[in-house]
Amino acid sequence: DAKTTQPTSMDCAEGRAANLPCNHSTISGNEYVYWYRQIHSQGPQYIIHGLKNNETNEMASLIITEDRKSSTLILPHATLRDTAVYYCIVRGDMEYGNKLVFGAGTILRVKS
Amino acid sequence: ETGVTQTPRHLVMGMTNKKSLKCEQHLGHNAMYWYKQSAKKPLELMFVYNFKEQTENNSVPSRFSPECPNSSHLFLHLHTLQPEDSALYLCASSQAPGSFNEKLFFGSGTQLSVL
């Protein structure tokens, strides 16, 4: 079972920041938050992950609240090519082995 | 280009046919995965291989038979499938399987239609 809650869909204007929220209120202390996205007709693509500190890479920023019960993925300047399904995933501990459990995700539509 | 190549991209087969899906990764990873994505459903993990050894079989029916001859190649052999098996089949690979820094790299998938 997915441990996260995401909005079904969001729209964003091209060139603006896209802020995708994720709730993970039952996250435990050793679980990380991962984000992947899936562009239509392609396989998912890793974006970013974090434990409790904010993270930034060339694709996005990840902001995790202090209580770690929610997070936000930020695409600073969304383009049409960022239209995709975005998955927020809480990764289990080693007991769960290699499993990444994907939920339904958020459909992000970037519009010109 | 993610370094994970899947062939064929599209496959149509009858219920009595035998076919195979192929996956090759050029990333030097040790773990490979098969996922299934049915229409309007989340991705489902099917199999995991780590250093050529199967470490996960997520209660997949025996009509799906995986094979991992080496760390770079993964196959999914299909026989006597059902129409409900029609889906996008995705292969992925990773380094450091099971670690919290693991990143999965996916191929573009094989879109399978069973008639």
Short mmCIF file of C-alpha atoms in Angstrom, two decimals:
data_model
loop_
_atom_site.label_atom_id
_atom_site.label_comp_id
_atom_site.label_asym_id
_atom_site.label_seq_id
_atom_site.Cartn_x
_atom_site.Cartn_y
_atom_site.Cartn_z
CA ASP A 1 0.00 0.00 0.00
CA ALA A 2 1.17 3.49 -0.88
CA LYS A 3 1.94 5.54 2.21
CA THR A 4 1.39 8.90 0.56
CA THR A 5 -1.49 11.14 -0.47
CA GLN A 6 -1.24 13.40 -3.50
CA PRO A 7 -3.76 15.54 -5.38
CA THR A 8 -5.09 13.83 -8.47
CA SER A 9 -4.13 16.63 -10.83
CA MET A 10 -2.71 20.15 -11.00
CA ASP A 11 -2.24 22.80 -13.64
CA CYS A 12 0.70 25.16 -13.92
CA ALA A 13 1.50 28.00 -16.30
CA GLU A 14 4.61 27.63 -18.37
CA GLY A 15 7.54 29.48 -16.84
CA ARG A 16 6.02 29.54 -13.38
CA ALA A 17 7.04 27.38 -10.44
CA ALA A 18 5.15 24.13 -10.04
CA ASN A 19 4.63 23.14 -6.41
CA LEU A 20 3.49 19.57 -5.95
CA PRO A 21 2.38 18.61 -2.43
CA CYS A 22 2.54 15.21 -0.79
CA ASN A 23 1.24 14.06 2.56
CA HIS A 24 2.97 11.22 4.38
CA SER A 25 1.70 11.53 7.92
CA THR A 26 2.67 7.99 8.93
CA ILE A 27 6.28 8.26 7.81
CA SER A 28 8.74 6.69 10.22
CA GLY A 29 12.09 8.05 11.26
CA ASN A 30 14.22 6.01 8.86
CA GLU A 31 12.04 6.38 5.77
CA TYR A 32 13.03 8.59 2.86
CA VAL A 33 10.78 10.54 0.52
CA TYR A 34 11.35 9.91 -3.20
CA TRP A 35 9.94 11.62 -6.24
CA TYR A 36 9.71 10.12 -9.70
CA ARG A 37 7.82 11.29 -12.74
CA GLN A 38 6.43 9.50 -15.77
CA ILE A 39 5.99 11.26 -19.05
CA HIS A 40 3.38 9.74 -21.32
CA SER A 41 4.50 6.48 -22.98
CA GLN A 42 7.80 6.41 -21.12
CA GLY A 43 9.14 4.74 -18.02
CA PRO A 44 9.34 6.63 -14.72
CA GLN A 45 12.30 8.94 -14.18
CA TYR A 46 13.98 9.59 -10.84
CA ILE A 47 13.83 13.23 -9.73
CA ILE A 48 15.04 13.61 -6.16
CA HIS A 49 14.91 12.13 -2.69
CA GLY A 50 15.49 13.26 0.91
CA LEU A 51 15.23 12.32 4.56
CA LYS A 52 14.62 15.51 6.50
CA ASN A 53 16.75 18.27 5.04
CA ASN A 54 15.70 20.20 1.99
CA GLU A 55 17.33 18.97 -1.18
CA THR A 56 18.03 20.56 -4.54
CA ASN A 57 19.41 19.23 -7.78
CA GLU A 58 19.37 20.26 -11.42
CA MET A 59 15.80 19.12 -11.86
CA ALA A 60 13.94 20.21 -8.75
CA SER A 61 13.90 21.12 -5.07
CA LEU A 62 12.40 19.03 -2.30
CA ILE A 63 11.06 20.76 0.79
CA ILE A 64 10.25 18.50 3.75
CA THR A 65 8.39 19.89 6.73
CA GLU A 66 10.07 19.79 10.11
CA ASP A 67 7.70 17.09 11.38
CA ARG A 68 8.28 15.20 8.09
CA LYS A 69 4.58 14.58 7.63
CA SER A 70 4.47 16.34 4.31
CA SER A 71 6.71 17.54 1.52
CA THR A 72 6.62 19.66 -1.61
CA LEU A 73 8.38 19.10 -4.90
CA ILE A 74 9.21 22.35 -6.64
CA LEU A 75 9.94 22.67 -10.34
CA PRO A 76 11.24 26.25 -10.43
CA HIS A 77 10.43 27.12 -14.03
CA ALA A 78 7.98 24.61 -15.46
CA THR A 79 8.06 23.89 -19.19
CA LEU A 80 5.63 22.03 -21.41
CA ARG A 81 7.97 19.04 -21.25
CA ASP A 82 7.36 18.80 -17.50
CA THR A 83 3.79 17.64 -18.15
CA ALA A 84 3.78 14.20 -16.54
CA VAL A 85 2.52 12.08 -13.66
CA TYR A 86 4.54 12.83 -10.52
CA TYR A 87 4.89 10.13 -7.90
CA CYS A 88 5.72 10.80 -4.26
CA ILE A 89 6.97 7.60 -2.62
CA VAL A 90 7.96 6.82 0.93
CA ARG A 91 10.58 4.14 0.90
CA GLY A 92 10.35 1.40 3.47
CA ASP A 93 13.27 0.26 5.52
CA MET A 94 15.51 -2.65 4.65
CA GLU A 95 12.81 -5.10 5.72
CA TYR A 96 11.01 -4.25 2.50
CA GLY A 97 14.03 -4.98 0.38
CA ASN A 98 14.10 -3.28 -2.95
CA LYS A 99 10.48 -2.24 -3.16
CA LEU A 100 9.41 1.16 -4.37
CA VAL A 101 5.61 1.22 -4.12
CA PHE A 102 4.07 3.58 -6.66
CA GLY A 103 0.69 5.16 -6.04
CA ALA A 104 -1.55 6.99 -8.48
CA GLY A 105 0.54 10.17 -8.42
CA THR A 106 -0.36 13.71 -9.48
CA ILE A 107 -1.00 14.56 -13.11
CA LEU A 108 0.75 17.87 -13.72
CA ARG A 109 -0.35 19.77 -16.80
CA VAL A 110 1.88 22.65 -17.80
CA LYS A 111 0.01 25.06 -20.04
CA SER A 112 1.28 27.81 -22.32
CA GLU B 1 17.98 7.86 -23.14
CA THR B 2 18.24 6.30 -19.70
CA GLY B 3 20.71 3.50 -20.45
CA VAL B 4 17.98 0.85 -20.20
CA THR B 5 16.75 -0.51 -23.51
CA GLN B 6 13.63 -2.60 -23.93
CA THR B 7 12.55 -4.52 -27.00
CA PRO B 8 10.13 -4.73 -28.62
CA ARG B 9 8.35 -1.43 -27.95
CA HIS B 10 5.03 -2.90 -28.98
CA LEU B 11 3.85 -6.50 -29.04
CA VAL B 12 0.54 -8.06 -30.04
CA MET B 13 0.10 -11.73 -29.28
CA GLY B 14 -2.60 -14.34 -29.15
CA MET B 15 -3.41 -16.26 -26.02
CA THR B 16 -1.69 -19.39 -27.32
CA ASN B 17 1.49 -17.67 -28.43
CA LYS B 18 4.89 -17.72 -26.73
CA LYS B 19 6.89 -14.52 -26.80
CA SER B 20 9.72 -12.89 -24.87
CA LEU B 21 10.42 -9.37 -23.74
CA LYS B 22 14.03 -8.26 -23.57
CA CYS B 23 15.74 -5.68 -21.41
CA GLU B 24 19.37 -4.58 -21.50
CA GLN B 25 21.06 -2.05 -19.25
CA HIS B 26 24.30 -0.26 -20.10
CA LEU B 27 24.82 1.33 -16.69
CA GLY B 28 26.86 -1.32 -14.90
CA HIS B 29 24.09 -1.88 -12.37
CA ASN B 30 23.69 -5.03 -10.28
CA ALA B 31 19.91 -5.18 -9.88
CA MET B 32 17.17 -5.46 -12.48
CA TYR B 33 13.40 -5.31 -12.15
CA TRP B 34 10.20 -6.05 -14.02
CA TYR B 35 7.17 -3.83 -13.37
CA LYS B 36 3.69 -4.05 -14.85
CA GLN B 37 1.53 -0.99 -15.50
CA SER B 38 -2.07 -1.71 -16.46
CA ALA B 39 -4.25 1.04 -17.82
CA LYS B 40 -5.21 3.57 -15.14
CA LYS B 41 -3.46 1.54 -12.41
CA PRO B 42 -0.26 2.15 -10.46
CA LEU B 43 2.94 0.35 -11.32
CA GLU B 44 3.16 -3.13 -9.82
CA LEU B 45 6.48 -4.74 -9.02
CA MET B 46 6.73 -8.24 -10.53
CA PHE B 47 10.27 -9.52 -10.14
CA VAL B 48 13.61 -8.39 -8.75
CA TYR B 49 17.03 -9.79 -9.61
CA ASN B 50 20.17 -8.92 -7.72
CA PHE B 51 23.49 -10.16 -9.12
CA LYS B 52 21.51 -12.54 -11.39
CA GLU B 53 19.65 -14.09 -8.45
CA GLN B 54 15.91 -13.66 -8.11
CA THR B 55 15.19 -11.93 -4.82
CA GLU B 56 11.56 -11.01 -5.30
CA ASN B 57 8.57 -12.66 -6.95
CA ASN B 58 5.50 -10.64 -6.17
CA SER B 59 3.01 -13.52 -6.53
CA VAL B 60 3.22 -13.38 -10.30
CA PRO B 61 1.36 -16.12 -12.25
CA SER B 62 3.57 -18.80 -13.75
CA ARG B 63 2.62 -17.79 -17.28
CA PHE B 64 5.23 -15.05 -16.75
CA SER B 65 8.71 -16.53 -16.52
CA PRO B 66 11.70 -14.23 -15.93
CA GLU B 67 15.28 -15.00 -16.86
CA CYS B 68 18.41 -13.10 -15.90
CA PRO B 69 21.49 -14.61 -17.58
CA ASN B 70 23.78 -11.82 -16.38
CA SER B 71 23.56 -8.48 -14.62
CA SER B 72 23.05 -6.61 -17.89
CA HIS B 73 20.23 -8.64 -19.42
CA LEU B 74 16.74 -9.51 -18.28
CA PHE B 75 14.03 -11.38 -20.12
CA LEU B 76 10.36 -11.97 -19.48
CA HIS B 77 9.05 -15.09 -21.21
CA LEU B 78 5.34 -15.08 -21.89
CA HIS B 79 3.07 -18.03 -22.63
CA THR B 80 -0.68 -18.64 -22.62
CA LEU B 81 -1.42 -15.10 -21.52
CA GLN B 82 -4.87 -13.71 -20.90
CA PRO B 83 -6.37 -10.49 -22.28
CA GLU B 84 -6.14 -8.94 -18.80
CA ASP B 85 -2.36 -9.28 -19.05
CA SER B 86 -2.37 -6.49 -21.62
CA ALA B 87 -0.30 -3.72 -20.09
CA LEU B 88 2.91 -1.72 -20.29
CA TYR B 89 5.80 -3.85 -19.03
CA LEU B 90 8.67 -1.83 -17.67
CA CYS B 91 12.20 -2.91 -16.94
CA ALA B 92 14.41 -1.03 -14.49
CA SER B 93 17.91 -1.31 -13.11
CA SER B 94 19.74 0.11 -10.13
CA GLN B 95 23.02 0.18 -8.28
CA ALA B 96 23.12 -0.38 -4.53
CA PRO B 97 19.80 -2.25 -4.42
CA GLY B 98 17.97 -1.84 -1.17
CA SER B 99 19.98 1.17 -0.04
CA PHE B 100 18.26 4.46 0.64
CA ASN B 101 20.29 6.12 -2.09
CA GLU B 102 19.07 3.64 -4.67
CA LYS B 103 17.81 5.24 -7.87
CA LEU B 104 15.87 3.19 -10.37
CA PHE B 105 16.47 3.77 -14.06
CA PHE B 106 13.57 2.64 -16.22
CA GLY B 107 13.34 1.66 -19.85
CA SER B 108 10.57 2.95 -22.10
CA GLY B 109 8.60 -0.25 -21.73
CA THR B 110 6.93 -2.80 -23.97
CA GLN B 111 3.26 -2.15 -24.66
CA LEU B 112 1.72 -5.61 -24.76
CA SER B 113 -1.69 -6.43 -26.19
CA VAL B 114 -3.10 -9.93 -25.74
CA LEU B 115 -5.90 -10.82 -28.12
#
